[in-house]
Coordinates of N, CA and C in Angstrom, one line a residue:
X416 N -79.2 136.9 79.2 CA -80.4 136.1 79.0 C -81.6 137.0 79.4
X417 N -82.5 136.7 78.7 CA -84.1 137.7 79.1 C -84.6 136.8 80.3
X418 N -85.6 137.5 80.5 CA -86.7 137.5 81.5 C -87.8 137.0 81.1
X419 N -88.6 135.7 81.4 CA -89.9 135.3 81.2 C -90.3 135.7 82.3
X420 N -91.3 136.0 82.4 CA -92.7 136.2 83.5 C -91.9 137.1 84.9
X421 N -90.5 137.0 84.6 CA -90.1 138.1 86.3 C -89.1 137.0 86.5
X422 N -89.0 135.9 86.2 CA -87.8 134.6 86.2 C -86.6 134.5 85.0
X423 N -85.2 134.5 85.4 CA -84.3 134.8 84.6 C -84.4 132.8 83.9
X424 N -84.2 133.0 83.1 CA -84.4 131.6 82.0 C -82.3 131.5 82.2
X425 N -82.2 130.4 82.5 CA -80.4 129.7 83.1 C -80.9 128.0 82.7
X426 N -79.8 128.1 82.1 CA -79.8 126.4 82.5 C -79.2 126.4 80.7
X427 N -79.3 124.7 80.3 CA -78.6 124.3 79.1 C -79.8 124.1 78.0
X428 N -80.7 124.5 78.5 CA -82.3 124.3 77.5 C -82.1 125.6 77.0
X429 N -82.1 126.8 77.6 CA -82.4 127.9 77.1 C -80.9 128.5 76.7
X430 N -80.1 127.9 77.0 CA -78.7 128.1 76.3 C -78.7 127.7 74.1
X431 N -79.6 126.1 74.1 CA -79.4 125.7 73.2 C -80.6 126.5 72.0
X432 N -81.6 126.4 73.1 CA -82.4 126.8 72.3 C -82.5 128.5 72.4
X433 N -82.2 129.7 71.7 CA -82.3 130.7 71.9 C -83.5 131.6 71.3
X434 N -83.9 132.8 72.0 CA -85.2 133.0 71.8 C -85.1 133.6 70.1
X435 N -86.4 133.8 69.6 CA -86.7 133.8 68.3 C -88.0 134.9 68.5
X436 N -88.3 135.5 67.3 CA -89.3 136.3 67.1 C -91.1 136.0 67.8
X437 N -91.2 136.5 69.0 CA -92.5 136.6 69.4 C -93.2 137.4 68.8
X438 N -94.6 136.8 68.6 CA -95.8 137.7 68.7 C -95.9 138.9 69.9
X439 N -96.7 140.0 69.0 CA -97.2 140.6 70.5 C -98.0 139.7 71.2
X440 N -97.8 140.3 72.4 CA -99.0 139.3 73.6 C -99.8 139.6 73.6
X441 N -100.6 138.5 73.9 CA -102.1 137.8 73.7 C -102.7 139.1 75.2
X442 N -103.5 139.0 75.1 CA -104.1 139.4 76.5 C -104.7 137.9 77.2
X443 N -105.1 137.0 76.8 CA -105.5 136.2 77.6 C -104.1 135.5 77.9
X444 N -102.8 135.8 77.4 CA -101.6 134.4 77.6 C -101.0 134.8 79.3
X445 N -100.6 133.7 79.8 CA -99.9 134.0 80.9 C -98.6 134.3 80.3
X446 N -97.7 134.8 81.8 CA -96.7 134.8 81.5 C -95.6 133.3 81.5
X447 N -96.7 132.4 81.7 CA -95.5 131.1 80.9 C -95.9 130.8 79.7
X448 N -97.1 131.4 79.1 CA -97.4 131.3 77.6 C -96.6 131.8 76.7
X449 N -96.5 133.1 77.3 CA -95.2 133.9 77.0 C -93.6 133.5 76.7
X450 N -93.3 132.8 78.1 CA -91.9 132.6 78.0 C -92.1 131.3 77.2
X451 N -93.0 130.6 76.9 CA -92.7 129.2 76.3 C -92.9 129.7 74.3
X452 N -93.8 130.7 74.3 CA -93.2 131.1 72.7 C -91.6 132.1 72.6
X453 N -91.0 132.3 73.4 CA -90.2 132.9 73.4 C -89.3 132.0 73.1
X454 N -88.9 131.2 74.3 CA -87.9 130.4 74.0 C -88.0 129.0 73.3
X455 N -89.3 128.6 72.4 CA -89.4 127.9 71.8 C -89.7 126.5 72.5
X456 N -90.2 126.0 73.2 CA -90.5 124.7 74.1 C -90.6 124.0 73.0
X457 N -90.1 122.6 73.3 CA -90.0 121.8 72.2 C -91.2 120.9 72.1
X458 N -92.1 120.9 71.4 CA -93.9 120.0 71.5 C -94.3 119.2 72.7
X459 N -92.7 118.3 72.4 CA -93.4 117.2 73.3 C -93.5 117.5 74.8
X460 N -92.5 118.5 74.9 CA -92.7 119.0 76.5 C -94.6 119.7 76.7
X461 N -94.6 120.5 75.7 CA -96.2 120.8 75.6 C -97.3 119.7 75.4
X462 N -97.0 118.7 75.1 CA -97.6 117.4 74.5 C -98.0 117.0 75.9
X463 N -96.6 116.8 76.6 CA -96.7 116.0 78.0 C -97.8 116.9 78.9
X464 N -97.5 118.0 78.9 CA -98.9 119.2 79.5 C -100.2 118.7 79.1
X465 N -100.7 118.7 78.3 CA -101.6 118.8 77.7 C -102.1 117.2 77.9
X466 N -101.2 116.0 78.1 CA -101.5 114.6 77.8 C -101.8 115.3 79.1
X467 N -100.7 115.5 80.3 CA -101.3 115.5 81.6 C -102.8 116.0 82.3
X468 N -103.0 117.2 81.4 CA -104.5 117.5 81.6 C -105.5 117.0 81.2
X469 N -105.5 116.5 79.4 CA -106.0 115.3 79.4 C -106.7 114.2 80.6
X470 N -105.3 113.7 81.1 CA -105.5 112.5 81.8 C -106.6 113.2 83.0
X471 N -105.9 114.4 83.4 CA -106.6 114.9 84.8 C -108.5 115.0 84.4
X472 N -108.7 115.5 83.0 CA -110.0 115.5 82.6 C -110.7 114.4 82.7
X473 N -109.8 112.9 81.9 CA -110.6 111.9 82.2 C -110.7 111.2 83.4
X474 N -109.9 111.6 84.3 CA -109.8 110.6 85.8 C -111.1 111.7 86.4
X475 N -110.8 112.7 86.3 CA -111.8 113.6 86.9 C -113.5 113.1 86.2
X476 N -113.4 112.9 84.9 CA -114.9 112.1 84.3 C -115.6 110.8 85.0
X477 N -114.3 110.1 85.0 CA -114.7 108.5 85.8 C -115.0 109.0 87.0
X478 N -114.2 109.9 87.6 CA -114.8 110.0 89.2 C -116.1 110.5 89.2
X479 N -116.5 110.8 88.6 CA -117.8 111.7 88.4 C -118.8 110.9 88.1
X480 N -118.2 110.0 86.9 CA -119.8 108.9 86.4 C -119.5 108.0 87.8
X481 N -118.6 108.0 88.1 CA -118.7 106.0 89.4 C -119.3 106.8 90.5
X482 N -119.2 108.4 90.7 CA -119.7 108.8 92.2 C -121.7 108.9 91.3
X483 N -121.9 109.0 90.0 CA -123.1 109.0 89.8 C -123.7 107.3 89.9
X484 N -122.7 106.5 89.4 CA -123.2 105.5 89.3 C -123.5 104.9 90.9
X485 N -122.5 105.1 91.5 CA -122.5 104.9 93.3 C -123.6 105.4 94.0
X486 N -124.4 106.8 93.5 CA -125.8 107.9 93.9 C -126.5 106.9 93.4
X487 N -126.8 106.7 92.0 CA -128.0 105.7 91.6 C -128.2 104.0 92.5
X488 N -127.2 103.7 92.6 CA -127.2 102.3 93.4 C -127.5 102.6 95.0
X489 N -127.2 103.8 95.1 CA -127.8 104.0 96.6 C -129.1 104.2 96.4
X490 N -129.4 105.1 95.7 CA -131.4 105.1 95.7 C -131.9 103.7 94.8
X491 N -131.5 102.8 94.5 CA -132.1 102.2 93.8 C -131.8 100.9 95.4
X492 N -131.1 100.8 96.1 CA -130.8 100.0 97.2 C -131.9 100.6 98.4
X493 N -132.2 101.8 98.5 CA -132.5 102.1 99.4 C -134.2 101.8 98.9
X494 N -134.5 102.0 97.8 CA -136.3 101.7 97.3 C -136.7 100.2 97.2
X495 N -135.6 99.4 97.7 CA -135.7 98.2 97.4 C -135.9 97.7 98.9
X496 N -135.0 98.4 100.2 CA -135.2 98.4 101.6 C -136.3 98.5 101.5
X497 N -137.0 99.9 101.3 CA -138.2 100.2 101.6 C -139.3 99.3 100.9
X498 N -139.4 98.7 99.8 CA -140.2 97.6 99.7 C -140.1 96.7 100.2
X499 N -139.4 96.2 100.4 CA -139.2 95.1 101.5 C -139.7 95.3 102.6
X500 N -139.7 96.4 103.5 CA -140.0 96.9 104.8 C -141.7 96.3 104.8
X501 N -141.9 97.5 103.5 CA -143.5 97.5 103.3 C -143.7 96.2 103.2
X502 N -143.2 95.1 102.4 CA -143.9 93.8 102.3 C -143.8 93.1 103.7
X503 N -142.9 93.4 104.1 CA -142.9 92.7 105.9 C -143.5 93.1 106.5
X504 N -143.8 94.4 106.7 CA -145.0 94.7 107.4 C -146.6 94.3 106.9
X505 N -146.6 94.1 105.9 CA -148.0 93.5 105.6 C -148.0 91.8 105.6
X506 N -147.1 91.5 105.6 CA -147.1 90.2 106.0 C -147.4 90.0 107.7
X507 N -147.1 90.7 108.2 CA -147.2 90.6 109.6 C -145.6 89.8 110.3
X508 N -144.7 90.7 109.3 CA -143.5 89.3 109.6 C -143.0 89.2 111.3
X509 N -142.4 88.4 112.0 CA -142.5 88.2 113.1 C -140.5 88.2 113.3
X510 N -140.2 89.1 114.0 CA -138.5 89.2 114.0 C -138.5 87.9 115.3
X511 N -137.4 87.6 115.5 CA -136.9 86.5 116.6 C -137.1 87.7 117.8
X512 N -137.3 88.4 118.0 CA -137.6 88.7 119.4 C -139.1 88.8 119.6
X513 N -139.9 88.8 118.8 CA -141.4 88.8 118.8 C -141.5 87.6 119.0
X514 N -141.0 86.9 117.8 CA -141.3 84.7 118.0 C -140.7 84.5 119.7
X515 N -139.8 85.2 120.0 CA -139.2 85.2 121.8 C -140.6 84.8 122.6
X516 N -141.0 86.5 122.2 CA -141.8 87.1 123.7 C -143.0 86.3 123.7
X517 N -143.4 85.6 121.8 CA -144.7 84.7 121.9 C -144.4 83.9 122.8
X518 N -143.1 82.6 122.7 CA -143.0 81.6 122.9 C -143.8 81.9 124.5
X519 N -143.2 83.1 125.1 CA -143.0 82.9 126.7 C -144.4 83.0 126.6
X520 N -145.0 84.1 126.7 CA -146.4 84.0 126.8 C -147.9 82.9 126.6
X521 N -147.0 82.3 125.3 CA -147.6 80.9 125.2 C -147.4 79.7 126.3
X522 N -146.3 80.1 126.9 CA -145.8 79.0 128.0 C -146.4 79.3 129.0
X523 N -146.7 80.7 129.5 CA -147.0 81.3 130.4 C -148.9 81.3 130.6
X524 N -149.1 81.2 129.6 CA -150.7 80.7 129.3 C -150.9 78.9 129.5
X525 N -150.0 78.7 128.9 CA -150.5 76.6 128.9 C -150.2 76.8 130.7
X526 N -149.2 77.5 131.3 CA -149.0 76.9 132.9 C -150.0 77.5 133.6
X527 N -151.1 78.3 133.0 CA -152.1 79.0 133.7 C -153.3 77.8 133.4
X528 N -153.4 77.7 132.3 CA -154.6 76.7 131.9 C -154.1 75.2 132.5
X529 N -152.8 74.8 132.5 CA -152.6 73.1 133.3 C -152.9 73.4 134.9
X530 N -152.5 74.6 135.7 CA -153.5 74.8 136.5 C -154.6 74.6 137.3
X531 N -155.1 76.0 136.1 CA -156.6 75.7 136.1 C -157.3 74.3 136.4
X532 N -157.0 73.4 135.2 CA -157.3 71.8 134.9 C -157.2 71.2 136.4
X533 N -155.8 71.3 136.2 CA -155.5 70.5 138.0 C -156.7 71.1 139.3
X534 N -156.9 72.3 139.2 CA -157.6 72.6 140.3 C -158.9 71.8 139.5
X535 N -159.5 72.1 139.0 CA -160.7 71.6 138.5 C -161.2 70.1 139.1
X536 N -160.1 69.6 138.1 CA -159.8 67.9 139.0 C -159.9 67.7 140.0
X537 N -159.1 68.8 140.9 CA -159.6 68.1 142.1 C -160.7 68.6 142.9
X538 N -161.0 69.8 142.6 CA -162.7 70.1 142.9 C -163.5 69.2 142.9
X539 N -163.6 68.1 141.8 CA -164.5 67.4 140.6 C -164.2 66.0 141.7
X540 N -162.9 65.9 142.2 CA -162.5 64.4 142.8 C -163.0 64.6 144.1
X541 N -163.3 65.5 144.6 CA -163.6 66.0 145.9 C -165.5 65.8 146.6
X542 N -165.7 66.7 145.2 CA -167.5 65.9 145.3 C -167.5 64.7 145.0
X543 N -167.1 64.4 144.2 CA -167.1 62.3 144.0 C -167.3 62.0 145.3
X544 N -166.1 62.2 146.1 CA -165.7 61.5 147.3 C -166.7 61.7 148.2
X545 N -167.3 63.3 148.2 CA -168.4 63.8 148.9 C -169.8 62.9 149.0
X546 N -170.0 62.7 147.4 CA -170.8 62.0 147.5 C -171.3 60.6 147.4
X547 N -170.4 60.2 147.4 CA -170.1 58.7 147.5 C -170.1 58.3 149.3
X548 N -169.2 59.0 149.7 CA -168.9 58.8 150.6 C -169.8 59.7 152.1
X549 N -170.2 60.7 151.6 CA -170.9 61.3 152.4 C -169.9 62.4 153.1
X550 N -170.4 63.2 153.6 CA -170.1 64.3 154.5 C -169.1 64.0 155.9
X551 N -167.6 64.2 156.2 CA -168.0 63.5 157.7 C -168.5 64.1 158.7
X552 N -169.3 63.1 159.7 CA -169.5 63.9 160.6 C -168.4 64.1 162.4
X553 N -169.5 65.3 162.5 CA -168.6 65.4 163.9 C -168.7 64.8 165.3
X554 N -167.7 64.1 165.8 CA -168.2 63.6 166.2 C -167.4 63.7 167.8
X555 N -166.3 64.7 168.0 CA -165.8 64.9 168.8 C -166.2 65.1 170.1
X556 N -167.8 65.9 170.1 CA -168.3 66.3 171.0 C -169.5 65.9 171.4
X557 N -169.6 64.7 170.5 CA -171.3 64.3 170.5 C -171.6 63.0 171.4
X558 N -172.4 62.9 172.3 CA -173.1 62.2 173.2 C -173.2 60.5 172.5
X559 N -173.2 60.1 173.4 CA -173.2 58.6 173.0 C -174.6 58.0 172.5
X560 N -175.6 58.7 172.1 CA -176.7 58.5 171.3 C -176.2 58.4 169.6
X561 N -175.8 60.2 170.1 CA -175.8 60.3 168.7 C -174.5 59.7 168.0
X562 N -173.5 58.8 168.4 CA -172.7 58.4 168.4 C -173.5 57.5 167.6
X563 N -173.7 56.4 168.5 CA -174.7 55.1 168.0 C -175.6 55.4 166.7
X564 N -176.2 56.6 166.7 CA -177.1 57.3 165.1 C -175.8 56.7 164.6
X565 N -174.8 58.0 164.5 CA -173.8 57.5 163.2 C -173.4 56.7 162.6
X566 N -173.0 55.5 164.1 CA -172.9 54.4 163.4 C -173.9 53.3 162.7
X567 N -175.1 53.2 162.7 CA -176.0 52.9 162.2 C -175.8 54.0 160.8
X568 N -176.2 54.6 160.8 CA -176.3 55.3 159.1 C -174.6 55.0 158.8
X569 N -173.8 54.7 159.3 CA -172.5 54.2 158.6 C -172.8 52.9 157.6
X570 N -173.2 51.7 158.9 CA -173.4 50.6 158.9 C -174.3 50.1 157.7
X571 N -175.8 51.3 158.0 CA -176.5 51.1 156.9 C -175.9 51.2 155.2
X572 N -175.5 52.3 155.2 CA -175.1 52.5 154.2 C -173.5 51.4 153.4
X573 N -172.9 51.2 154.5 CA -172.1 50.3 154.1 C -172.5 48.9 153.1
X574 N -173.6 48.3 154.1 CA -174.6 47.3 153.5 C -175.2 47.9 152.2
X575 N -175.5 48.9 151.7 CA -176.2 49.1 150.7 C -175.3 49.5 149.2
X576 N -174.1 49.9 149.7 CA -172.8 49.7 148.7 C -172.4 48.0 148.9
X577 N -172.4 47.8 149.4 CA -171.9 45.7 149.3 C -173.1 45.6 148.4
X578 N -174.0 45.5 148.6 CA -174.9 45.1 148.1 C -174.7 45.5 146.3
X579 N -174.7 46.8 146.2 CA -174.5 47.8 144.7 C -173.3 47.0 144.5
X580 N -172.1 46.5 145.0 CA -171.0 46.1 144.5 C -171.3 44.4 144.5
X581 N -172.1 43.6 144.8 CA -172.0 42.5 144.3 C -172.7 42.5 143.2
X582 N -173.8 43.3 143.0 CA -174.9 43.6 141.9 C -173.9 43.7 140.9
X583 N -173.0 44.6 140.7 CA -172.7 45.3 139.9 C -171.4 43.7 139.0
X584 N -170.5 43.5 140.3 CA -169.8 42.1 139.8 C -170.3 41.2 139.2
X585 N -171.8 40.8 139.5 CA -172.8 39.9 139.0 C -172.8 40.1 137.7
X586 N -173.1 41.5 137.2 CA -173.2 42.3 136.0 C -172.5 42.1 134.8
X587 N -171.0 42.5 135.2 CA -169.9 42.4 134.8 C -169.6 40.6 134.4
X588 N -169.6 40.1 135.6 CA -169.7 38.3 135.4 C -170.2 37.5 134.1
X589 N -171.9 38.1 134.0 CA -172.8 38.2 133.1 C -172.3 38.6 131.8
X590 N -172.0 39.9 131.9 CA -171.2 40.5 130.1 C -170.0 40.0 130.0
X591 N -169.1 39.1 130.7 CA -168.2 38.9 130.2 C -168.3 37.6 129.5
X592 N -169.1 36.4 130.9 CA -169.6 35.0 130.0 C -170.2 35.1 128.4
X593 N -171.3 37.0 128.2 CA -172.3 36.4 126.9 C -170.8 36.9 126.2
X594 N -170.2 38.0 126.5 CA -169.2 38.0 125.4 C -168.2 36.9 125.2
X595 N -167.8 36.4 125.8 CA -166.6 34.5 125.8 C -167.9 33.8 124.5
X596 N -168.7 33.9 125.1 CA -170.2 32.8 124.1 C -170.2 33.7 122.6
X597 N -170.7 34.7 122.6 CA -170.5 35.3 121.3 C -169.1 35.6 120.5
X598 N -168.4 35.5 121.1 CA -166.9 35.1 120.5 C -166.5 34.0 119.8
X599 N -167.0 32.7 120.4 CA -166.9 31.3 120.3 C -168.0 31.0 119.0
X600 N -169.0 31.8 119.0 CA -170.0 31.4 118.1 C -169.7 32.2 117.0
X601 N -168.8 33.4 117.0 CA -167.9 33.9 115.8 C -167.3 32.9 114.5
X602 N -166.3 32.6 116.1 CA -165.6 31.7 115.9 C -165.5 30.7 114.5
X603 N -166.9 29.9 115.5 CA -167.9 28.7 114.6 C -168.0 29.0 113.3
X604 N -168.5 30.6 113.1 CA -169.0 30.6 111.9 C -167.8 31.0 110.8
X605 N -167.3 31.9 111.3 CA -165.7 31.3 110.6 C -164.9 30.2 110.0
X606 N -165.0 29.5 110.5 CA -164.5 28.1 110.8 C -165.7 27.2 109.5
X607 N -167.0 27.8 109.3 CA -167.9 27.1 108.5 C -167.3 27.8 107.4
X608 N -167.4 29.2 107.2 CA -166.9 29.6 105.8 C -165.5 29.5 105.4

């Protein structure tokens, strides 16, 4: 048996089929180019080669358009983040930890201003009473004169609020009878039409 490429050719293939007239060699053929015109390879064995590279050509094409098609969907995903970004930022959009830190701060302001109010109030309730009621005085240390003053300007003043408070009930007495009368005389005229 001959020799392809440095490999003794054995077996029942190269038994049946025996070699036949080669060309001289190619300069570009290997030496299985060689031994396959030698001993005649039957097509479809070369078919199956050739289908097989084939196939490897197109699997190798698909990979190539899906990894381009995969590249375009990333930049086309990623210009779409970034408008988005930009629109949220001009919106002023507010993520749930910003809407958080408002809430607190907002809370943290109303308990500073209810406060405030409360102290105010009672500043405000304080002179009322100041002046209504007057100053007190002291009287821990003070001599039995001025004792006597106090109570007199107590007394007095006492009398002059009785007085303002019956005035005032008189008043009230007054606007409630004309309103009962101007109700009644509503009334009447209702009652005509």
């Amino acid at each position: 048996m001959e020799r392809c490429g440095g490999a003794r050719a054995t077996g029942a293939w190269s038994e049946r089929h025996p070699p036949q007239s080669v060309p001289a060699r190619h300069a570009d053929w290997s030496p299985l180019d060689s031994c396959l015109l030698q001993h005649q390879v039957p097509d479809s064995i070369t078919h199956n080669n050739m289908a097989d590279d084939e196939r490897k050509r197109i699997e190798e094409a698909k990979r190539a358009k899906q990894a381009d098609i995969d590249r375009k969907r990333a930049e086309v995903r990623k210009r779409l983040e970034e408008t988005a970004k930009a629109k949220k930022a001009k919106k002023g959009f507010m993520t749930p930890e910003r809407k958080k830190k408002l809430r607190l701060l907002l809370r943290k302001k109303a308990a500073e201003e209810l406060k405030k109010e409360q102290e105010r109030k009672a500043a405000e309730r304080r002179r009322i009473i100041d002046e209504r009621c007057g100053k007190p005085k002291n009287i821990d240390d003070a001599n039995e004169d001025t004792i006597k003053r106090v109570l007199r300007d107590y007394h007095a003043r006492i009398s002059t609020l009785e007085d303002e408070k019956f005035d005032l009930e008189y008043a009230v007495k007054k606007k409630d009878f004309e309103i009962s009368d101007l109700n009644a005389q509503v009334n009447d005229l209702r009652g005509k039409l």
